[in-house]
PDB file of C-alpha atoms in Angstrom:
ATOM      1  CA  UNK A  55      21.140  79.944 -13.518  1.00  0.00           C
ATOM      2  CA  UNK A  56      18.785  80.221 -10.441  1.00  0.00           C
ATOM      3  CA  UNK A  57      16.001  78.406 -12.058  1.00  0.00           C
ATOM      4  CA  UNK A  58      17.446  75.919 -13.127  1.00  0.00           C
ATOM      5  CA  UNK A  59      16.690  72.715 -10.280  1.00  0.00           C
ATOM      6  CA  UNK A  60      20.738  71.339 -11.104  1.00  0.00           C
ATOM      7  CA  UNK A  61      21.894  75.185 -10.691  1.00  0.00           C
ATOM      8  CA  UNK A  62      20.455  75.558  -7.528  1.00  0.00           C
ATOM      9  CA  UNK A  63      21.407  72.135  -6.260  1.00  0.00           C
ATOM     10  CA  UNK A  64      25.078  73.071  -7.310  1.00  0.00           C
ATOM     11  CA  UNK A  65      24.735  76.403  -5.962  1.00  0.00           C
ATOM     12  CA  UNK A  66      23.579  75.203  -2.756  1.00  0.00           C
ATOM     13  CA  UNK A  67      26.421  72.248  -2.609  1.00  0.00           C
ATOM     14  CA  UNK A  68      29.177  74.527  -3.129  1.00  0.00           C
ATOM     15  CA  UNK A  69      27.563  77.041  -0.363  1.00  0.00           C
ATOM     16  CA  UNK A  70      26.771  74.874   2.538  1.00  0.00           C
ATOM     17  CA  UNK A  71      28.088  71.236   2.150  1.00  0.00           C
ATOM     18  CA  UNK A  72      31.955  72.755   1.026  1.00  0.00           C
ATOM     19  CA  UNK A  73      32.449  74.704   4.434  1.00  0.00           C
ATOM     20  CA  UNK A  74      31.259  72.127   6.518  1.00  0.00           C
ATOM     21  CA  UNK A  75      33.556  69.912   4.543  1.00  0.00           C
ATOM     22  CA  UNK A  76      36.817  72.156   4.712  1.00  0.00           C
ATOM     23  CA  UNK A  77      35.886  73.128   8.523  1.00  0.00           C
ATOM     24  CA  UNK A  78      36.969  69.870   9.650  1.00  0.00           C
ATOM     25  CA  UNK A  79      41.023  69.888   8.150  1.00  0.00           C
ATOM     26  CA  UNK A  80      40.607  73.302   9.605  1.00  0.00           C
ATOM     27  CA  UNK A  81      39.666  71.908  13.439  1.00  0.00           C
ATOM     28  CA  UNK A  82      42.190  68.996  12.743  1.00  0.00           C
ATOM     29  CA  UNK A  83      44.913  70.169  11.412  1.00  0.00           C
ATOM     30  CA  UNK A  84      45.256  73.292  14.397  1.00  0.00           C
ATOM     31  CA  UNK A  85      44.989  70.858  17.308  1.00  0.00           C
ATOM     32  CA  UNK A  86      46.504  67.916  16.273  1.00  0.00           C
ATOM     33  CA  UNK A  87      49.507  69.532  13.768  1.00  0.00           C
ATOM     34  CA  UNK A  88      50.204  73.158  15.645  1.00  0.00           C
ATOM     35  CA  UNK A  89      48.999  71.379  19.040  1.00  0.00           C
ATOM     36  CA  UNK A  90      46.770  74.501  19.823  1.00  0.00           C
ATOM     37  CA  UNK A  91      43.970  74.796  21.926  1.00  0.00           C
ATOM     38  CA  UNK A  92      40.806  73.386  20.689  1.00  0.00           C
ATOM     39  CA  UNK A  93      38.648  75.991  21.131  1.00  0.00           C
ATOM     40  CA  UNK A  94      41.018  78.229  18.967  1.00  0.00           C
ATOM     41  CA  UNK A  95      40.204  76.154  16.232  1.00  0.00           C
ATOM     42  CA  UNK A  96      36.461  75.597  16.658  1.00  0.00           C
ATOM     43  CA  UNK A  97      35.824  79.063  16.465  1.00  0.00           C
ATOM     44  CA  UNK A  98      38.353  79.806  13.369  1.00  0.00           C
ATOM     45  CA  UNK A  99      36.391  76.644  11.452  1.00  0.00           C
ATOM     46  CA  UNK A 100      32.858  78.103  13.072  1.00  0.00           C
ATOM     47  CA  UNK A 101      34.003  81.746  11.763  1.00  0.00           C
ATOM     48  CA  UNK A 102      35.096  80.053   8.060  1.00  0.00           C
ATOM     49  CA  UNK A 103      32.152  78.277   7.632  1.00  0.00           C
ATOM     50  CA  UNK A 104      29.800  81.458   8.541  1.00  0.00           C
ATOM     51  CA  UNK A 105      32.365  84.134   6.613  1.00  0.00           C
ATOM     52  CA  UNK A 106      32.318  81.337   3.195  1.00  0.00           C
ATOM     53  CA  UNK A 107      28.105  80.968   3.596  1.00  0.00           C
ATOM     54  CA  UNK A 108      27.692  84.862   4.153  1.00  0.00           C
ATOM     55  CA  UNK A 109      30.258  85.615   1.164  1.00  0.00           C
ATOM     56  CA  UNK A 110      29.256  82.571  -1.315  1.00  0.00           C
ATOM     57  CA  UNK A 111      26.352  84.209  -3.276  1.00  0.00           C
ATOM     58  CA  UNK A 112      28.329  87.588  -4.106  1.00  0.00           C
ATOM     59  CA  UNK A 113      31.641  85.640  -5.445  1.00  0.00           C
ATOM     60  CA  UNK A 114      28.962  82.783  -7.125  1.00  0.00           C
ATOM     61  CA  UNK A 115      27.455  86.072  -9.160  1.00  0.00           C
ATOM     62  CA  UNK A 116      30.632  87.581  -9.968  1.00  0.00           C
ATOM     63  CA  UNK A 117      32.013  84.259 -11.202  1.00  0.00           C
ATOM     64  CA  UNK A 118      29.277  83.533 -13.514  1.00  0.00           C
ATOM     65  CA  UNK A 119      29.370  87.467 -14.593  1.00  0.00           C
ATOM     66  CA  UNK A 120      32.762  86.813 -15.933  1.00  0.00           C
ATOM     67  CA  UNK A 121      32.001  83.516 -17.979  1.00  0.00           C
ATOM     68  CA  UNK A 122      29.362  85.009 -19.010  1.00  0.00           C
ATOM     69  CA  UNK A 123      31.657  87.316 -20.540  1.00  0.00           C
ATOM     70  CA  UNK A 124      34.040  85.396 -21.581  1.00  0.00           C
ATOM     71  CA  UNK A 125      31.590  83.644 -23.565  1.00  0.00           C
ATOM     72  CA  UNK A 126      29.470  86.416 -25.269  1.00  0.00           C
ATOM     73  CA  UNK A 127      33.695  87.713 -26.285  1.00  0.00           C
ATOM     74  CA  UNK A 128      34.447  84.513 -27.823  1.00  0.00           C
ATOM     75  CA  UNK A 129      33.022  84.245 -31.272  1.00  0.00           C
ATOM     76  CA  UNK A 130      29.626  85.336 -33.307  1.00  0.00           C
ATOM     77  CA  UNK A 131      26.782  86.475 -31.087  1.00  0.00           C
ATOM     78  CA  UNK A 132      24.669  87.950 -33.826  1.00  0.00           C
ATOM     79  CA  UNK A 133      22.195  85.506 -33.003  1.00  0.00           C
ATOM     80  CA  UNK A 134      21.469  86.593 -29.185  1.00  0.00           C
ATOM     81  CA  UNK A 135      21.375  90.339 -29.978  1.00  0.00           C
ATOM     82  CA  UNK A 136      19.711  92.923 -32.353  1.00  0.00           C
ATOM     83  CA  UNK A 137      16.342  94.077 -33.588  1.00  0.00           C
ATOM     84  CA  UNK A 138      13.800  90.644 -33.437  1.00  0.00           C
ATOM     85  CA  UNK A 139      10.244  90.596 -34.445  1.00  0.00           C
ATOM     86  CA  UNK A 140       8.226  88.302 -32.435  1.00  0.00           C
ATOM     87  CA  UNK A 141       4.512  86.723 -34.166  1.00  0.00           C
ATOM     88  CA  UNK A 142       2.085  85.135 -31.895  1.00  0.00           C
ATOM     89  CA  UNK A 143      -0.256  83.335 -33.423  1.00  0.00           C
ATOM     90  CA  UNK A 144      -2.772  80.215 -32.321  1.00  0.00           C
ATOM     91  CA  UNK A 145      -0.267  77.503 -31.789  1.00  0.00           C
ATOM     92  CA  UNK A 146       3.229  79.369 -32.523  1.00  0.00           C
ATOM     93  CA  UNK A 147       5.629  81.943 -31.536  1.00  0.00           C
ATOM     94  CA  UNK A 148       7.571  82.795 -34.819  1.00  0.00           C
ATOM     95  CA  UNK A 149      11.224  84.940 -33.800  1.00  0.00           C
ATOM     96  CA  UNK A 150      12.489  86.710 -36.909  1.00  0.00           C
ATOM     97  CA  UNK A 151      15.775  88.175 -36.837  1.00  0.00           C
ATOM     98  CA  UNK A 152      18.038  89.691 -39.765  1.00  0.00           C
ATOM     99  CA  UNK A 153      20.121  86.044 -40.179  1.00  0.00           C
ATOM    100  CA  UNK A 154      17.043  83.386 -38.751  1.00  0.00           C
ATOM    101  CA  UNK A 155      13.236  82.476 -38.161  1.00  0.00           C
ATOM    102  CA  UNK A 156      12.887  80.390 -34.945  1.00  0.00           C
ATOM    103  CA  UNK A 157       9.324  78.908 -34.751  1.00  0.00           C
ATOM    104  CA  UNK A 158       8.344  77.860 -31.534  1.00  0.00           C
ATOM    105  CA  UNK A 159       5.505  75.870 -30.638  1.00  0.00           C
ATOM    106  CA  UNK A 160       3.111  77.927 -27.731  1.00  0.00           C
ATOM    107  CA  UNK A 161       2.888  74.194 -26.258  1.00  0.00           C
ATOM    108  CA  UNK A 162       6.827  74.083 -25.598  1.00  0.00           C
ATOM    109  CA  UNK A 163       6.372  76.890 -23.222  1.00  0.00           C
ATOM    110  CA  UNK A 164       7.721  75.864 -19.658  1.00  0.00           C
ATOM    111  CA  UNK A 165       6.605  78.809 -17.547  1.00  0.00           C
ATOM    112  CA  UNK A 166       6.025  82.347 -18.251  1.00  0.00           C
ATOM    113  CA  UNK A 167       7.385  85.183 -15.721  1.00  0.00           C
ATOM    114  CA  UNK A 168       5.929  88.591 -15.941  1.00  0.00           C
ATOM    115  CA  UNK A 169       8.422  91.627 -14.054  1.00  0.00           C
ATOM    116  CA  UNK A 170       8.109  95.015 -14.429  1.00  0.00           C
ATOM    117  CA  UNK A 171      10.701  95.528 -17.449  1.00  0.00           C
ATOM    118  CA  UNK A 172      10.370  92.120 -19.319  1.00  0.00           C
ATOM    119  CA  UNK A 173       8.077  88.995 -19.988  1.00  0.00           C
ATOM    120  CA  UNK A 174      10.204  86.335 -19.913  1.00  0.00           C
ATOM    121  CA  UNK A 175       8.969  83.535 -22.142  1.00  0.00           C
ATOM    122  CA  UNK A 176      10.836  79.925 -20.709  1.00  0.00           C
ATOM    123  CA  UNK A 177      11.545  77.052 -22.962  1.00  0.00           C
ATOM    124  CA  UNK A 178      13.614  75.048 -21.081  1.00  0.00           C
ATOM    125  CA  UNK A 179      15.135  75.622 -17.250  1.00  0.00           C
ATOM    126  CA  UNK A 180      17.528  77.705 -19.027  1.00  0.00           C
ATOM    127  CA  UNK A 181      16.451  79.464 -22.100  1.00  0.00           C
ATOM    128  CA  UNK A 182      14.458  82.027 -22.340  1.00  0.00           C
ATOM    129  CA  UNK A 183      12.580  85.274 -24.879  1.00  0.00           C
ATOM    130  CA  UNK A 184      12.995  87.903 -23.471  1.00  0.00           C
ATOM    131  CA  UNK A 185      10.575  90.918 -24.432  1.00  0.00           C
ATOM    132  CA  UNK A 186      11.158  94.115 -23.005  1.00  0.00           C
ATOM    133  CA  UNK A 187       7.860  96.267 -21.714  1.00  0.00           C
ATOM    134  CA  UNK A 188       8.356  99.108 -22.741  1.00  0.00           C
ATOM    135  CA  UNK A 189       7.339  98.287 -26.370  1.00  0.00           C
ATOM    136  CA  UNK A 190       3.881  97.193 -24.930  1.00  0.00           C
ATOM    137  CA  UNK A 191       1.064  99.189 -23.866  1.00  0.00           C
ATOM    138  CA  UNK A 192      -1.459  97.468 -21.474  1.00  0.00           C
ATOM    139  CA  UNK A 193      -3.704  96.239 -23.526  1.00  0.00           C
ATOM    140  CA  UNK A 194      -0.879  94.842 -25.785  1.00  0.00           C
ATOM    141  CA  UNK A 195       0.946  93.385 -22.723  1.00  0.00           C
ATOM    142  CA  UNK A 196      -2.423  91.367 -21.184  1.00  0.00           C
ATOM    143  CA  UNK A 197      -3.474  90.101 -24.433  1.00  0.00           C
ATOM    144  CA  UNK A 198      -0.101  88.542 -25.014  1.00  0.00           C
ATOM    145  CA  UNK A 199      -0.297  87.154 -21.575  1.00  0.00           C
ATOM    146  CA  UNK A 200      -3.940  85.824 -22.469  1.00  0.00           C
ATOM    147  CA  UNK A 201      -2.603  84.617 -25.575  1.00  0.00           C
ATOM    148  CA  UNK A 202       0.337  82.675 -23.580  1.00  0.00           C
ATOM    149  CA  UNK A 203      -2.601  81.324 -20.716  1.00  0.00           C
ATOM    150  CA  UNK A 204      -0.831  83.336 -18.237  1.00  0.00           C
ATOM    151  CA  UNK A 205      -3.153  85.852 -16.630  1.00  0.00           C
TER     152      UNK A 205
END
């Protein structure tokens, strides 16, 4: 969800724009409804605003940890999970699993990211292969990145 430009715009909406936006009912409704002191209310919408920006990324995770959920409970997932065979060749990237055969040309290839665990292969902002490491010696795992231009 983080690399995906919309995500993060979204993500970055609902974390700094939303506080600033809910501050101000906040500041209004204490001093002109409950006739308070200003300053009360200036520092409960300052201490909102900080608390929701501070707080925002942990509940953002969570929620998207549960849908997440949600979705991978809701029907057939045979499709995401289970033993794959990956062949690179020249100009594809075949994915064989028990029920498919996804070929994949190596020019659809967004970006490549490289961690310590995985390669993750992007095709879009969103979708990803995923191969794990520790099937790959070195030489294995820089000659696929050679093969995929990323080195």
């Amino acid at each position: 969800m983080l690399n995906s430009p919309s995500q993060k715009k979204t993500y970055n909406l609902l974390r700094f724009i939303v506080p600033l936006l809910f501050s101000v009912p906040i500041y209004t409704i204490g001093t002109t409804v409950f006739k308070q002191p200003e300053i009360y209310w200036m520092i409960s919408a300052l201490l909102f605003i900080i608390f929701w920006i501070i707080y925002y990324p942990k509940q953002f995770r969570k929620t998207i940890k549960k849908q997440t959920k949600k979705l991978l409970l809701e029907g057939d997932n045979s499709s995401f999970f289970g033993k794959k065979t990956m062949i690179i060749d020249e100009n594809n990237l075949k994915v064989i699993s028990a029920d498919s055969t996804e070929v994949i040309s190596l020019k659809s290839i967004k970006f490549v990211k490289v961690y310590d665990d995985m390669i993750l292969i992007y095709l879009s902002a969103v979708t990803a292969q995923i191969i794990p490491t520790r099937y790959l010696n070195e030489n294995s795992k820089r000659y696929l990145l050679k093969i995929l231009s990323i080195n």
